[in-house]
Amino acid sequence: MEDQGEYDISTGWHRSPGASMSLHADAYTEQRWFHADQTAIIRRTWQWLCHGEKLRNPGSYVAEEIAGMPIVAVRDSAGVLRAFYNVCKHRAHHLLDGEGTTNNIVCPYHAWSYDLGGNLRSARHTSHLENFATESICLDAVQVEEFGGFVYVCLDPQTAPLREVSGDLGSEIAKWAPDVADLTFAHRLSYTIHSNWKNVVDNFLECYHCHVAHKDFVSLVDMDTYSVTTHGIYSSHMAEAGKSDNTAYDVSDATVTDHAVWWLWPNTCIMRYPGRGNMIILKIIPAGPDLTYETYDFFLESADPNEVELESIRYLDEVLQVEDINLVESVQRGMRTPAFEQGRIVNDPSGSGLSEHALHHFHGLVLDAYTSFETKGTR
């Protein structure tokens, strides 16, 4: 690209998807915009943590890294769900690893001990210290919420509760997946992708490419029924299962006969595929301007997938993901060339699966977030 001095990262984007260009390539390739992603988006939004089953009992906990920060969520002795930075107030050592059950939180460095409400209860050899009171020390709290059968956390204390900002998403999940709370963890797939996280989201949000790149997928669902609807901070992607034999996996005995998918701003994808009762959570984790990690967690009716479910997992892992990863890595390489700055959004006013209006919706949310960070840049 030529050096054109000051420019507006939102140039070319239009509120109407039928008149809009996509995000500028710089937003996918430059370190400064990745920093904006982390600061203005990921650390200010609700991030998926786990299924509610992992935190149902008093003393249960899950420790995870969220937006590069160590977090632990716990169910206290009174049954209240809490979350904290997983950092000791003494010398900043981490407190808990993985998941499990505990009666208190003991730092493995110097054994400072906290109750499940985050309050410091004991600190070895400190009784002689001046102006030191254990009752004045508490772990730093993080927002946590149960929503749609899962647990989410948010690092920004000013962000509104998820149930308030998510519109009808909770009721949609309850309608299409009424069994979500009864499902159990069965399998995880993990991926390293050499592409910006927003390219991964873009690819997820449109099926304009599906007939071209996903021959098996378009036999799994009835693409004539595929519809995409955008809402405040989410979009829904619905289709009926295909009516004839498909080349993806066997759905002849499926009890779930709809393909129901939701994208929740900014990086959580909630999916219910044809088959037995199921829910798949795709977590898209930004790791660098051209590096993304993904996890696919499968929640099924039983912890042991049956033969058909193993076949569906294999299809997703060995076919669909291979296709999608190749696509977004190719796009990332193209965005780093002088041949591309922006592309035209392809919009179908009917909201069909051939439209990119959900991608355009995502770009608008990104640009709105950038205005709270920094809107001007220099090439």
CSV table of C-alpha atoms in Angstrom, one decimal:
chain,number,residue,atom,x,y,z
A,1,MET,CA,0.0,0.0,0.0
A,2,GLU,CA,1.1,3.5,-0.6
A,3,ASP,CA,1.8,5.8,2.3
A,4,GLN,CA,-1.3,8.0,2.4
A,5,GLY,CA,-0.7,9.6,5.8
A,6,GLU,CA,-3.7,9.8,8.1
A,7,TYR,CA,-6.7,7.6,7.3
A,8,ASP,CA,-9.9,6.5,9.0
A,9,ILE,CA,-10.0,2.7,9.7
A,10,SER,CA,-13.8,2.9,9.1
A,11,THR,CA,-13.4,4.3,5.5
A,12,GLY,CA,-15.5,2.4,3.1
A,13,TRP,CA,-17.8,0.8,5.7
A,14,HIS,CA,-21.4,1.8,5.4
A,15,ARG,CA,-24.3,1.3,7.9
A,16,SER,CA,-26.2,-0.3,5.0
A,17,PRO,CA,-24.7,-3.7,4.1
A,18,GLY,CA,-25.9,-3.2,0.5
A,19,ALA,CA,-23.6,-0.2,0.2
A,20,SER,CA,-20.7,-1.2,2.3
A,21,MET,CA,-17.1,-2.4,1.9
A,22,SER,CA,-15.5,-4.7,4.4
A,23,LEU,CA,-13.1,-3.8,7.2
A,24,HIS,CA,-9.8,-2.4,6.0
A,25,ALA,CA,-7.0,-5.0,5.7
A,26,ASP,CA,-4.9,-3.1,8.2
A,27,ALA,CA,-7.4,-4.2,10.9
A,28,TYR,CA,-6.4,-7.8,10.3
A,29,THR,CA,-2.6,-7.3,9.8
A,30,GLU,CA,-1.3,-4.5,12.0
A,31,GLN,CA,-0.1,-5.0,15.6
A,32,ARG,CA,-1.7,-1.7,16.7
A,33,TRP,CA,-5.2,-3.0,15.7
A,34,PHE,CA,-4.6,-6.3,17.3
A,35,HIS,CA,-3.8,-4.3,20.5
A,36,ALA,CA,-7.1,-2.5,20.0
A,37,ASP,CA,-8.8,-5.9,19.6
A,38,GLN,CA,-7.5,-7.0,22.9
A,39,THR,CA,-8.0,-3.8,24.8
A,40,ALA,CA,-11.2,-2.4,23.3
A,41,ILE,CA,-13.0,-5.7,22.5
A,42,ILE,CA,-11.9,-8.9,24.2
A,43,ARG,CA,-11.2,-7.4,27.6
A,44,ARG,CA,-14.5,-5.5,27.6
A,45,THR,CA,-16.9,-8.3,26.5
A,46,TRP,CA,-18.4,-11.5,27.8
A,47,GLN,CA,-16.1,-14.4,27.3
A,48,TRP,CA,-17.2,-18.1,27.3
A,49,LEU,CA,-15.7,-20.1,30.2
A,50,CYS,CA,-17.4,-23.5,30.6
A,51,HIS,CA,-20.6,-25.5,30.7
A,52,GLY,CA,-22.6,-24.9,33.9
A,53,GLU,CA,-22.1,-28.5,34.9
A,54,LYS,CA,-18.5,-27.8,36.0
A,55,LEU,CA,-19.5,-25.2,38.6
A,56,ARG,CA,-22.8,-26.6,40.0
A,57,ASN,CA,-21.5,-27.8,43.4
A,58,PRO,CA,-20.2,-25.7,46.3
A,59,GLY,CA,-16.4,-25.7,46.1
A,60,SER,CA,-16.2,-26.4,42.4
A,61,TYR,CA,-13.8,-24.2,40.4
A,62,VAL,CA,-12.5,-23.7,36.9
A,63,ALA,CA,-9.2,-21.8,36.2
A,64,GLU,CA,-8.6,-20.5,32.7
A,65,GLU,CA,-6.9,-17.7,30.8
A,66,ILE,CA,-9.3,-15.1,29.5
A,67,ALA,CA,-8.0,-12.3,27.2
A,68,GLY,CA,-4.5,-13.1,28.4
A,69,MET,CA,-5.5,-12.8,32.0
A,70,PRO,CA,-5.5,-15.7,34.6
A,71,ILE,CA,-9.1,-16.1,35.9
A,72,VAL,CA,-10.7,-18.6,38.3
A,73,ALA,CA,-14.5,-19.1,38.8
A,74,VAL,CA,-15.8,-20.8,41.9
A,75,ARG,CA,-19.1,-21.8,43.5
A,76,ASP,CA,-18.9,-20.7,47.1
A,77,SER,CA,-20.3,-22.5,50.1
A,78,ALA,CA,-23.5,-20.6,49.9
A,79,GLY,CA,-24.0,-21.6,46.3
A,80,VAL,CA,-23.0,-18.1,44.8
A,81,LEU,CA,-21.1,-18.2,41.6
A,82,ARG,CA,-18.0,-15.9,41.8
A,83,ALA,CA,-14.9,-15.2,39.7
A,84,PHE,CA,-11.6,-13.6,40.5
A,85,TYR,CA,-8.2,-12.9,39.0
A,86,ASN,CA,-6.3,-16.1,39.7
A,87,VAL,CA,-3.5,-14.0,41.4
A,88,CYS,CA,-2.4,-14.1,45.0
A,89,LYS,CA,-2.4,-10.6,46.8
A,90,HIS,CA,1.0,-11.4,48.4
A,91,ARG,CA,3.4,-11.9,45.5
A,92,ALA,CA,1.2,-12.4,42.5
A,93,HIS,CA,1.6,-16.2,42.2
A,94,HIS,CA,-1.3,-18.1,40.6
A,95,LEU,CA,-3.7,-19.8,43.0
A,96,LEU,CA,-5.5,-22.7,41.3
A,97,ASP,CA,-4.9,-24.8,38.2
A,98,GLY,CA,-7.4,-26.5,35.9
A,99,GLU,CA,-10.7,-27.5,37.5
A,100,GLY,CA,-11.8,-29.4,40.6
A,101,THR,CA,-13.2,-28.9,44.0
A,102,THR,CA,-11.8,-27.2,47.1
A,103,ASN,CA,-12.9,-25.9,50.4
A,104,ASN,CA,-10.6,-22.9,50.3
A,105,ILE,CA,-8.0,-21.3,48.0
A,106,VAL,CA,-4.4,-21.8,49.1
A,107,CYS,CA,-1.6,-20.2,47.3
A,108,PRO,CA,1.1,-22.8,46.4
A,109,TYR,CA,3.9,-20.3,46.8
A,110,HIS,CA,3.6,-19.1,50.5
A,111,ALA,CA,0.3,-20.8,51.5
A,112,TRP,CA,-1.8,-17.6,52.0
A,113,SER,CA,-5.3,-18.9,52.3
A,114,TYR,CA,-8.6,-17.4,51.0
A,115,ASP,CA,-12.1,-18.5,51.4
A,116,LEU,CA,-14.3,-19.1,48.4
A,117,GLY,CA,-15.6,-15.6,48.6
A,118,GLY,CA,-12.1,-14.4,47.9
A,119,ASN,CA,-11.4,-13.1,51.5
A,120,LEU,CA,-7.9,-13.7,53.0
A,121,ARG,CA,-8.3,-15.9,56.0
A,122,SER,CA,-4.7,-16.7,57.0
A,123,ALA,CA,-1.2,-15.6,56.1
A,124,ARG,CA,1.7,-17.4,57.7
A,125,HIS,CA,4.0,-15.4,60.0
A,126,THR,CA,2.3,-12.1,59.6
A,127,SER,CA,0.9,-11.4,63.1
A,128,HIS,CA,3.9,-9.1,64.0
A,129,LEU,CA,3.6,-7.0,60.9
A,130,GLU,CA,2.6,-3.3,61.3
A,131,ASN,CA,-0.7,-2.1,59.7
A,132,PHE,CA,-1.5,-5.6,58.4
A,133,ALA,CA,-5.0,-6.9,58.7
A,134,THR,CA,-6.1,-10.1,56.9
A,135,GLU,CA,-9.7,-8.9,56.9
A,136,SER,CA,-8.8,-6.0,54.6
A,137,ILE,CA,-7.4,-8.2,51.8
A,138,CYS,CA,-9.5,-9.8,49.1
A,139,LEU,CA,-9.0,-11.3,45.7
A,140,ASP,CA,-9.9,-8.9,42.8
A,141,ALA,CA,-13.4,-9.9,41.6
A,142,VAL,CA,-14.4,-10.4,37.9
A,143,GLN,CA,-17.9,-10.4,36.5
A,144,VAL,CA,-19.3,-13.8,36.1
A,145,GLU,CA,-22.7,-15.0,34.8
A,146,GLU,CA,-24.6,-18.2,33.9
A,147,PHE,CA,-26.3,-17.8,30.6
A,148,GLY,CA,-27.9,-20.2,28.2
A,149,GLY,CA,-26.5,-23.2,30.1
A,150,PHE,CA,-23.0,-21.9,30.1
A,151,VAL,CA,-20.7,-19.7,32.3
A,152,TYR,CA,-19.3,-16.5,30.9
A,153,VAL,CA,-16.9,-13.9,32.5
A,154,CYS,CA,-16.1,-10.3,31.7
A,155,LEU,CA,-12.9,-8.4,32.8
A,156,ASP,CA,-14.5,-5.0,32.6
A,157,PRO,CA,-16.6,-4.1,35.6
A,158,GLN,CA,-18.4,-1.4,33.6
A,159,THR,CA,-19.8,-3.9,31.0
A,160,ALA,CA,-23.5,-4.5,31.5
A,161,PRO,CA,-24.7,-8.0,32.4
A,162,LEU,CA,-24.9,-10.4,29.6
A,163,ARG,CA,-28.6,-11.2,30.2
A,164,GLU,CA,-29.3,-7.4,29.7
A,165,VAL,CA,-27.3,-6.9,26.5
A,166,SER,CA,-28.0,-10.2,24.7
A,167,GLY,CA,-31.6,-9.5,23.7
A,168,ASP,CA,-33.5,-12.6,22.9
A,169,LEU,CA,-30.5,-14.9,22.6
A,170,GLY,CA,-31.3,-16.7,25.9
A,171,SER,CA,-34.8,-17.5,24.9
A,172,GLU,CA,-33.7,-18.6,21.4
A,173,ILE,CA,-31.2,-21.1,22.9
A,174,ALA,CA,-33.9,-22.3,25.3
A,175,LYS,CA,-36.3,-22.9,22.4
A,176,TRP,CA,-33.9,-24.6,20.0
A,177,ALA,CA,-31.8,-26.5,22.7
A,178,PRO,CA,-34.1,-27.1,25.7
A,179,ASP,CA,-31.8,-29.9,26.9
A,180,VAL,CA,-28.6,-27.8,27.0
A,181,ALA,CA,-28.3,-27.9,30.8
A,182,ASP,CA,-28.5,-31.7,30.8
A,183,LEU,CA,-25.8,-32.2,28.3
A,184,THR,CA,-22.3,-33.1,29.4
A,185,PHE,CA,-18.8,-32.5,28.1
A,186,ALA,CA,-17.7,-35.3,25.7
A,187,HIS,CA,-14.8,-34.1,23.5
A,188,ARG,CA,-12.5,-31.1,22.7
A,189,LEU,CA,-10.8,-30.3,19.4
A,190,SER,CA,-8.0,-27.6,19.4
A,191,TYR,CA,-6.4,-25.7,16.5
A,192,THR,CA,-3.7,-23.3,15.8
A,193,ILE,CA,-4.6,-21.0,12.9
A,194,HIS,CA,-2.2,-18.6,11.1
A,195,SER,CA,-4.8,-15.9,10.5
A,196,ASN,CA,-6.3,-13.0,12.4
A,197,TRP,CA,-9.2,-13.9,14.6
A,198,LYS,CA,-11.5,-11.5,12.8
A,199,ASN,CA,-10.9,-13.5,9.6
A,200,VAL,CA,-12.0,-16.6,11.5
A,201,VAL,CA,-15.2,-14.9,12.6
A,202,ASP,CA,-15.8,-13.5,9.2
A,203,ASN,CA,-15.6,-16.9,7.7
A,204,PHE,CA,-18.0,-18.3,10.3
A,205,LEU,CA,-20.6,-15.6,9.7
A,206,GLU,CA,-21.3,-16.2,6.0
A,207,CYS,CA,-22.2,-19.2,4.0
A,208,TYR,CA,-21.7,-17.5,0.7
A,209,HIS,CA,-18.6,-19.6,0.4
A,210,CYS,CA,-20.3,-22.9,1.4
A,211,HIS,CA,-21.4,-24.2,-2.0
A,212,VAL,CA,-17.9,-23.5,-3.3
A,213,ALA,CA,-15.8,-24.7,-0.4
A,214,HIS,CA,-17.9,-27.1,1.7
A,215,LYS,CA,-19.5,-29.7,-0.6
A,216,ASP,CA,-20.3,-32.1,2.2
A,217,PHE,CA,-21.8,-29.4,4.5
A,218,VAL,CA,-24.3,-28.2,1.8
A,219,SER,CA,-25.6,-31.8,1.6
A,220,LEU,CA,-25.9,-31.9,5.4
A,221,VAL,CA,-28.3,-28.9,5.6
A,222,ASP,CA,-31.0,-27.7,3.3
A,223,MET,CA,-29.4,-24.5,2.0
A,224,ASP,CA,-32.7,-23.4,0.6
A,225,THR,CA,-33.9,-23.0,4.2
A,226,TYR,CA,-30.7,-21.3,5.5
A,227,SER,CA,-31.5,-17.9,7.0
A,228,VAL,CA,-29.3,-15.4,8.9
A,229,THR,CA,-30.7,-12.8,11.3
A,230,THR,CA,-28.6,-10.1,13.0
A,231,HIS,CA,-29.4,-8.7,16.4
A,232,GLY,CA,-27.7,-6.3,18.8
A,233,ILE,CA,-24.7,-8.4,19.8
A,234,TYR,CA,-25.4,-11.7,18.2
A,235,SER,CA,-26.6,-13.3,15.0
A,236,SER,CA,-28.6,-16.5,14.4
A,237,HIS,CA,-28.0,-18.9,11.5
A,238,MET,CA,-30.8,-21.4,11.0
A,239,ALA,CA,-31.4,-24.2,8.5
A,240,GLU,CA,-33.3,-27.5,8.3
A,241,ALA,CA,-31.4,-30.7,8.0
A,242,GLY,CA,-31.1,-32.0,4.4
A,243,LYS,CA,-33.9,-34.3,3.3
A,244,SER,CA,-31.7,-36.8,1.5
A,245,ASP,CA,-28.5,-38.8,2.1
A,246,ASN,CA,-25.6,-36.5,2.7
A,247,THR,CA,-21.8,-37.0,2.4
A,248,ALA,CA,-20.9,-35.5,5.8
A,249,TYR,CA,-22.2,-38.0,8.4
A,250,ASP,CA,-25.2,-40.2,9.1
A,251,VAL,CA,-28.3,-38.4,10.4
A,252,SER,CA,-30.9,-41.0,9.6
A,253,ASP,CA,-31.8,-41.5,13.3
A,254,ALA,CA,-31.3,-37.9,14.3
A,255,THR,CA,-33.6,-36.4,17.0
A,256,VAL,CA,-32.2,-32.9,16.3
A,257,THR,CA,-33.3,-32.1,12.8
A,258,ASP,CA,-32.3,-28.5,12.6
A,259,HIS,CA,-29.0,-26.7,12.2
A,260,ALA,CA,-29.2,-23.9,14.8
A,261,VAL,CA,-26.1,-21.7,15.2
A,262,TRP,CA,-25.6,-18.5,17.1
A,263,TRP,CA,-22.6,-16.1,17.1
A,264,LEU,CA,-22.2,-14.0,20.2
A,265,TRP,CA,-20.1,-10.9,20.1
A,266,PRO,CA,-17.2,-11.0,19.8
A,267,ASN,CA,-15.7,-14.5,19.6
A,268,THR,CA,-18.1,-17.2,20.8
A,269,CYS,CA,-20.0,-19.5,18.4
A,270,ILE,CA,-22.8,-21.7,19.8
A,271,MET,CA,-23.8,-24.6,17.5
A,272,ARG,CA,-26.4,-27.3,17.4
A,273,TYR,CA,-25.9,-29.8,14.6
A,274,PRO,CA,-28.3,-32.5,13.3
A,275,GLY,CA,-28.0,-35.7,15.4
A,276,ARG,CA,-28.7,-36.5,19.0
A,277,GLY,CA,-29.0,-33.8,21.6
A,278,ASN,CA,-25.9,-31.7,21.4
A,279,MET,CA,-24.2,-28.3,21.7
A,280,ILE,CA,-20.9,-27.3,20.3
A,281,ILE,CA,-19.0,-24.3,21.6
A,282,LEU,CA,-16.4,-22.8,19.3
A,283,LYS,CA,-14.1,-20.4,21.2
A,284,ILE,CA,-12.0,-18.1,18.9
A,285,ILE,CA,-9.0,-16.9,20.8
A,286,PRO,CA,-6.9,-14.0,19.4
A,287,ALA,CA,-3.2,-14.7,19.8
A,288,GLY,CA,-1.6,-12.2,17.4
A,289,PRO,CA,-2.2,-10.2,14.3
A,290,ASP,CA,-1.9,-13.4,12.3
A,291,LEU,CA,-2.4,-16.1,14.9
A,292,THR,CA,-5.6,-17.5,16.4
A,293,TYR,CA,-6.3,-20.5,18.6
A,294,GLU,CA,-9.6,-22.3,18.5
A,295,THR,CA,-11.3,-24.8,20.8
A,296,TYR,CA,-14.4,-26.9,19.8
A,297,ASP,CA,-16.1,-28.3,22.9
A,298,PHE,CA,-18.7,-31.0,22.3
A,299,PHE,CA,-21.5,-31.3,24.8
A,300,LEU,CA,-23.6,-34.4,24.2
A,301,GLU,CA,-26.3,-36.6,25.9
A,302,SER,CA,-23.5,-38.8,27.3
A,303,ALA,CA,-19.8,-38.3,27.9
A,304,ASP,CA,-19.0,-41.1,25.5
A,305,PRO,CA,-19.9,-40.2,21.9
A,306,ASN,CA,-21.8,-42.9,20.0
A,307,GLU,CA,-20.6,-44.1,16.6
A,308,VAL,CA,-22.6,-41.4,14.7
A,309,GLU,CA,-21.3,-38.7,16.9
A,310,LEU,CA,-17.7,-39.9,16.5
A,311,GLU,CA,-18.3,-39.7,12.8
A,312,SER,CA,-19.6,-36.2,13.1
A,313,ILE,CA,-16.6,-35.1,15.1
A,314,ARG,CA,-14.3,-36.7,12.6
A,315,TYR,CA,-16.1,-34.8,9.8
A,316,LEU,CA,-15.8,-31.5,11.6
A,317,ASP,CA,-12.1,-32.2,12.4
A,318,GLU,CA,-10.8,-33.8,9.3
A,319,VAL,CA,-13.0,-32.2,6.6
A,320,LEU,CA,-14.8,-29.0,7.6
A,321,GLN,CA,-12.1,-27.5,9.7
A,322,VAL,CA,-9.4,-28.3,7.2
A,323,GLU,CA,-11.4,-26.5,4.6
A,324,ASP,CA,-12.0,-23.5,6.7
A,325,ILE,CA,-8.5,-23.2,8.1
A,326,ASN,CA,-7.1,-23.3,4.5
A,327,LEU,CA,-9.6,-20.5,3.6
A,328,VAL,CA,-8.7,-18.1,6.4
A,329,GLU,CA,-5.0,-18.7,6.2
A,330,SER,CA,-5.1,-17.9,2.4
A,331,VAL,CA,-7.2,-14.8,3.2
A,332,GLN,CA,-4.6,-13.6,5.7
A,333,ARG,CA,-1.8,-14.1,3.3
A,334,GLY,CA,-3.7,-12.1,0.7
A,335,MET,CA,-4.4,-9.3,3.1
A,336,ARG,CA,-0.7,-8.8,3.7
A,337,THR,CA,-0.1,-8.0,0.0
A,338,PRO,CA,-0.4,-4.6,-1.7
A,339,ALA,CA,-3.2,-6.2,-3.9
A,340,PHE,CA,-6.0,-5.9,-1.3
A,341,GLU,CA,-7.3,-3.2,0.9
A,342,GLN,CA,-11.1,-3.9,1.2
A,343,GLY,CA,-13.7,-6.0,-0.5
A,344,ARG,CA,-17.4,-5.4,-1.3
A,345,ILE,CA,-19.9,-6.9,1.1
A,346,VAL,CA,-22.3,-9.2,-0.8
A,347,ASN,CA,-25.8,-8.6,0.7
A,348,ASP,CA,-29.0,-10.5,0.0
A,349,PRO,CA,-31.9,-8.4,1.5
A,350,SER,CA,-33.8,-11.7,2.1
A,351,GLY,CA,-31.2,-12.7,4.7
A,352,SER,CA,-30.3,-16.0,2.9
A,353,GLY,CA,-27.3,-18.1,3.5
A,354,LEU,CA,-25.7,-16.5,0.4
A,355,SER,CA,-25.5,-13.1,2.1
A,356,GLU,CA,-22.6,-11.5,4.0
A,357,HIS,CA,-24.8,-9.2,6.1
A,358,ALA,CA,-23.8,-10.9,9.4
A,359,LEU,CA,-20.2,-10.3,8.6
A,360,HIS,CA,-21.1,-6.7,7.9
A,361,HIS,CA,-22.9,-6.6,11.3
A,362,PHE,CA,-19.7,-7.9,13.0
A,363,HIS,CA,-17.6,-5.2,11.3
A,364,GLY,CA,-19.9,-2.5,12.6
A,365,LEU,CA,-19.5,-3.7,16.1
A,366,VAL,CA,-15.7,-3.8,15.7
A,367,LEU,CA,-15.6,-0.3,14.4
A,368,ASP,CA,-17.9,0.9,17.2
A,369,ALA,CA,-15.5,-0.6,19.7
A,370,TYR,CA,-12.5,1.0,18.0
A,371,THR,CA,-14.0,4.4,18.5
A,372,SER,CA,-13.6,4.0,22.2
A,373,PHE,CA,-9.9,3.1,21.6
A,374,GLU,CA,-8.5,5.0,18.7
A,375,THR,CA,-10.0,5.7,15.2
A,376,LYS,CA,-7.1,7.2,13.4
A,377,GLY,CA,-3.9,5.6,12.2
A,378,THR,CA,-1.0,6.3,10.0
A,379,ARG,CA,0.2,4.1,7.2
